[in-house]
Amino acid sequence: MRNLEILGKKFRRAVEEESIVKIDDAARISVARGHLLAAHENLQAMEAEEKFARTASNPFPHKKWIITKGYYAMYKAALSLLAVKGWTDKRSHEPVPIALKFLYAEDPSVANEIAKMAEILEDSRTLRQRSTYGLYPSREEIERGSKEIPELARKFVEKAEDILRRVIQ
């Protein structure tokens, strides 16, 4: 119960700061579907970067894009899960995992899955930021991320679709 109170406090702060905003109730499903479509587009772009990385003389820039596109696939899938609950982000990616955990915390059929997905999203966001904005992200970090993120992203989007099917019914 204590964790839910803390999540609730963080969620309300994000709402007050307008980082997380309510969307029109009638648009929830169409917005969720739009985000899911964008998640799939990012997966396709990630897969194209994987192909480029395999054949490029310098694959390093492509590996950074694999991380970026994989993260955005997960992020858009996460937004689809928020949208179906009537919420979206406005200013920052940071509160999205908090909102996910809070909005699904009382649904025992998905709460644990969502909590794990939120952690994966947070870790992937950190890696994406380091690979994009870090002055000197290590080659090992980029190599590892470009191998791990694609599988995580595919599974994340697949899980989001599964949860949406269960929640929308």
mmCIF file of C-alpha atoms in Angstrom:
data_model
loop_
_atom_site.group_PDB
_atom_site.id
_atom_site.type_symbol
_atom_site.label_atom_id
_atom_site.label_comp_id
_atom_site.label_asym_id
_atom_site.label_seq_id
_atom_site.Cartn_x
_atom_site.Cartn_y
_atom_site.Cartn_z
ATOM 1 C CA MET A 1 0.000 0.000 0.000
ATOM 2 C CA ARG A 2 2.845 2.377 0.813
ATOM 3 C CA ASN A 3 4.291 2.006 -2.703
ATOM 4 C CA LEU A 4 0.922 2.880 -4.225
ATOM 5 C CA GLU A 5 0.765 6.035 -2.087
ATOM 6 C CA ILE A 6 4.223 7.074 -3.266
ATOM 7 C CA LEU A 7 3.324 6.338 -6.895
ATOM 8 C CA GLY A 8 0.090 8.295 -6.474
ATOM 9 C CA LYS A 9 1.971 11.276 -5.112
ATOM 10 C CA LYS A 10 4.456 11.200 -8.007
ATOM 11 C CA PHE A 11 1.628 10.759 -10.520
ATOM 12 C CA ARG A 12 -0.336 13.710 -9.087
ATOM 13 C CA ARG A 13 2.812 15.861 -9.190
ATOM 14 C CA ALA A 14 3.283 14.982 -12.883
ATOM 15 C CA VAL A 15 -0.363 15.930 -13.522
ATOM 16 C CA GLU A 16 0.036 19.231 -11.628
ATOM 17 C CA GLU A 17 3.172 20.007 -13.651
ATOM 18 C CA GLU A 18 1.264 19.045 -16.819
ATOM 19 C CA SER A 19 3.850 16.419 -17.724
ATOM 20 C CA ILE A 20 0.991 13.908 -17.794
ATOM 21 C CA VAL A 21 -2.332 15.183 -19.133
ATOM 22 C CA LYS A 22 -5.848 13.812 -19.525
ATOM 23 C CA ILE A 23 -7.077 13.049 -23.027
ATOM 24 C CA ASP A 24 -10.631 13.102 -24.299
ATOM 25 C CA ASP A 25 -12.415 9.959 -23.166
ATOM 26 C CA ALA A 26 -13.959 9.388 -26.605
ATOM 27 C CA ALA A 27 -10.499 9.419 -28.213
ATOM 28 C CA ARG A 28 -8.780 6.963 -25.847
ATOM 29 C CA ILE A 29 -8.922 3.909 -28.103
ATOM 30 C CA SER A 30 -7.997 5.711 -31.329
ATOM 31 C CA VAL A 31 -5.092 7.491 -29.606
ATOM 32 C CA ALA A 32 -3.911 4.152 -28.171
ATOM 33 C CA ARG A 33 -4.044 2.572 -31.632
ATOM 34 C CA GLY A 34 -2.141 5.515 -33.120
ATOM 35 C CA HIS A 35 0.641 5.144 -30.567
ATOM 36 C CA LEU A 36 0.777 1.412 -31.216
ATOM 37 C CA LEU A 37 1.115 2.056 -34.952
ATOM 38 C CA ALA A 38 3.989 4.450 -34.202
ATOM 39 C CA ALA A 39 5.581 1.751 -32.020
ATOM 40 C CA HIS A 40 5.540 -0.629 -34.991
ATOM 41 C CA GLU A 41 6.985 2.044 -37.288
ATOM 42 C CA ASN A 42 9.855 2.515 -34.835
ATOM 43 C CA LEU A 43 10.409 -1.251 -34.742
ATOM 44 C CA GLN A 44 10.662 -1.229 -38.548
ATOM 45 C CA ALA A 45 13.148 1.644 -38.459
ATOM 46 C CA MET A 46 15.157 -0.197 -35.788
ATOM 47 C CA GLU A 47 15.258 -3.305 -37.974
ATOM 48 C CA ALA A 48 16.466 -1.240 -40.938
ATOM 49 C CA GLU A 49 19.283 0.141 -38.767
ATOM 50 C CA GLU A 50 20.175 -3.423 -37.749
ATOM 51 C CA LYS A 51 20.608 -4.286 -41.449
ATOM 52 C CA PHE A 52 22.696 -1.161 -42.085
ATOM 53 C CA ALA A 53 24.891 -1.955 -39.070
ATOM 54 C CA ARG A 54 25.642 -5.431 -40.429
ATOM 55 C CA THR A 55 26.953 -4.098 -43.752
ATOM 56 C CA ALA A 56 28.361 -0.649 -42.916
ATOM 57 C CA SER A 57 32.094 -0.034 -42.833
ATOM 58 C CA ASN A 58 31.463 1.948 -39.630
ATOM 59 C CA PRO A 59 28.462 0.348 -37.876
ATOM 60 C CA PHE A 60 28.772 2.440 -34.697
ATOM 61 C CA PRO A 61 26.345 5.261 -35.708
ATOM 62 C CA HIS A 62 23.771 2.674 -36.808
ATOM 63 C CA LYS A 63 24.077 0.892 -33.480
ATOM 64 C CA LYS A 64 23.218 4.147 -31.706
ATOM 65 C CA TRP A 65 20.127 4.438 -33.916
ATOM 66 C CA ILE A 66 19.154 0.854 -33.077
ATOM 67 C CA ILE A 67 19.068 1.889 -29.417
ATOM 68 C CA THR A 68 17.148 5.093 -30.171
ATOM 69 C CA LYS A 69 14.519 3.489 -32.394
ATOM 70 C CA GLY A 70 14.116 0.524 -30.050
ATOM 71 C CA TYR A 71 13.548 2.874 -27.131
ATOM 72 C CA TYR A 72 10.992 4.892 -29.097
ATOM 73 C CA ALA A 73 9.122 1.716 -30.026
ATOM 74 C CA MET A 74 8.811 0.926 -26.315
ATOM 75 C CA TYR A 75 7.941 4.512 -25.444
ATOM 76 C CA LYS A 76 5.138 4.682 -28.015
ATOM 77 C CA ALA A 77 3.806 1.298 -26.844
ATOM 78 C CA ALA A 78 3.843 2.658 -23.282
ATOM 79 C CA LEU A 79 1.900 5.719 -24.458
ATOM 80 C CA SER A 80 -0.711 3.400 -25.958
ATOM 81 C CA LEU A 81 -1.140 1.821 -22.515
ATOM 82 C CA LEU A 82 -1.538 5.272 -20.954
ATOM 83 C CA ALA A 83 -3.967 6.416 -23.647
ATOM 84 C CA VAL A 84 -6.350 3.539 -23.097
ATOM 85 C CA LYS A 85 -6.529 4.717 -19.464
ATOM 86 C CA GLY A 86 -7.214 8.284 -20.641
ATOM 87 C CA TRP A 87 -3.776 9.855 -20.202
ATOM 88 C CA THR A 88 -0.715 10.898 -22.222
ATOM 89 C CA ASP A 89 2.557 12.698 -21.674
ATOM 90 C CA LYS A 90 3.070 16.283 -22.667
ATOM 91 C CA ARG A 91 6.504 17.507 -21.724
ATOM 92 C CA SER A 92 8.784 14.710 -20.710
ATOM 93 C CA HIS A 93 9.309 10.987 -21.049
ATOM 94 C CA GLU A 94 10.322 10.737 -17.408
ATOM 95 C CA PRO A 95 6.887 10.406 -15.763
ATOM 96 C CA VAL A 96 5.606 7.767 -18.209
ATOM 97 C CA PRO A 97 6.864 4.746 -16.202
ATOM 98 C CA ILE A 98 5.416 6.249 -13.014
ATOM 99 C CA ALA A 99 2.051 6.828 -14.687
ATOM 100 C CA LEU A 100 2.038 3.287 -16.073
ATOM 101 C CA LYS A 101 2.720 1.722 -12.682
ATOM 102 C CA PHE A 102 0.166 3.930 -10.930
ATOM 103 C CA LEU A 103 -2.660 3.566 -13.461
ATOM 104 C CA TYR A 104 -2.347 -0.225 -13.625
ATOM 105 C CA ALA A 105 -1.394 -0.898 -9.980
ATOM 106 C CA GLU A 106 -4.847 -2.018 -8.921
ATOM 107 C CA ASP A 107 -5.379 -4.391 -11.844
ATOM 108 C CA PRO A 108 -3.962 -7.685 -10.571
ATOM 109 C CA SER A 109 -4.087 -9.260 -14.029
ATOM 110 C CA VAL A 110 -1.446 -6.856 -15.402
ATOM 111 C CA ALA A 111 0.143 -4.939 -12.498
ATOM 112 C CA ASN A 112 3.287 -7.077 -12.294
ATOM 113 C CA GLU A 113 3.810 -7.087 -16.067
ATOM 114 C CA ILE A 114 3.381 -3.315 -16.206
ATOM 115 C CA ALA A 115 5.830 -2.788 -13.336
ATOM 116 C CA LYS A 116 8.481 -4.841 -15.174
ATOM 117 C CA MET A 117 7.773 -3.001 -18.422
ATOM 118 C CA ALA A 118 8.111 0.354 -16.641
ATOM 119 C CA GLU A 119 11.558 -0.662 -15.358
ATOM 120 C CA ILE A 120 12.654 -1.764 -18.831
ATOM 121 C CA LEU A 121 11.400 1.544 -20.247
ATOM 122 C CA GLU A 122 13.347 3.546 -17.640
ATOM 123 C CA ASP A 123 16.564 1.597 -18.226
ATOM 124 C CA SER A 124 16.186 1.889 -22.001
ATOM 125 C CA ARG A 125 15.551 5.637 -21.769
ATOM 126 C CA THR A 126 18.757 6.072 -19.785
ATOM 127 C CA LEU A 127 20.735 4.078 -22.347
ATOM 128 C CA ARG A 128 19.161 6.012 -25.222
ATOM 129 C CA GLN A 129 20.049 9.321 -23.582
ATOM 130 C CA ARG A 130 23.636 8.210 -22.971
ATOM 131 C CA SER A 131 24.041 6.944 -26.534
ATOM 132 C CA THR A 132 22.518 10.098 -28.026
ATOM 133 C CA TYR A 133 23.734 12.871 -25.721
ATOM 134 C CA GLY A 134 26.651 11.305 -23.878
ATOM 135 C CA LEU A 135 29.942 12.840 -24.839
ATOM 136 C CA TYR A 136 31.743 9.538 -24.647
ATOM 137 C CA PRO A 137 29.384 6.586 -24.303
ATOM 138 C CA SER A 138 31.540 3.489 -24.196
ATOM 139 C CA ARG A 139 31.685 1.289 -27.263
ATOM 140 C CA GLU A 140 30.898 -1.666 -25.009
ATOM 141 C CA GLU A 141 27.746 0.062 -23.790
ATOM 142 C CA ILE A 142 26.622 0.796 -27.352
ATOM 143 C CA GLU A 143 27.478 -2.740 -28.507
ATOM 144 C CA ARG A 144 25.579 -4.290 -25.600
ATOM 145 C CA GLY A 145 22.614 -1.950 -26.027
ATOM 146 C CA SER A 146 22.374 -2.504 -29.771
ATOM 147 C CA LYS A 147 22.152 -6.246 -29.116
ATOM 148 C CA GLU A 148 19.773 -6.135 -26.115
ATOM 149 C CA ILE A 149 17.380 -3.330 -27.073
ATOM 150 C CA PRO A 150 15.910 -4.932 -30.235
ATOM 151 C CA GLU A 151 14.731 -8.025 -28.386
ATOM 152 C CA LEU A 152 13.469 -5.946 -25.453
ATOM 153 C CA ALA A 153 11.626 -3.604 -27.821
ATOM 154 C CA ARG A 154 9.934 -6.407 -29.751
ATOM 155 C CA LYS A 155 8.810 -8.120 -26.549
ATOM 156 C CA PHE A 156 7.700 -4.800 -25.021
ATOM 157 C CA VAL A 157 5.479 -3.929 -27.990
ATOM 158 C CA GLU A 158 4.102 -7.466 -28.088
ATOM 159 C CA LYS A 159 3.264 -7.325 -24.359
ATOM 160 C CA ALA A 160 1.652 -3.913 -24.743
ATOM 161 C CA GLU A 161 -0.563 -5.305 -27.512
ATOM 162 C CA ASP A 162 -1.501 -8.275 -25.343
ATOM 163 C CA ILE A 163 -2.348 -6.041 -22.371
ATOM 164 C CA LEU A 164 -4.371 -3.698 -24.580
ATOM 165 C CA ARG A 165 -6.406 -6.639 -25.880
ATOM 166 C CA ARG A 166 -7.176 -7.683 -22.307
ATOM 167 C CA VAL A 167 -7.933 -4.164 -21.077
ATOM 168 C CA ILE A 168 -10.049 -3.034 -24.048
ATOM 169 C CA GLN A 169 -12.395 -6.056 -24.046
#
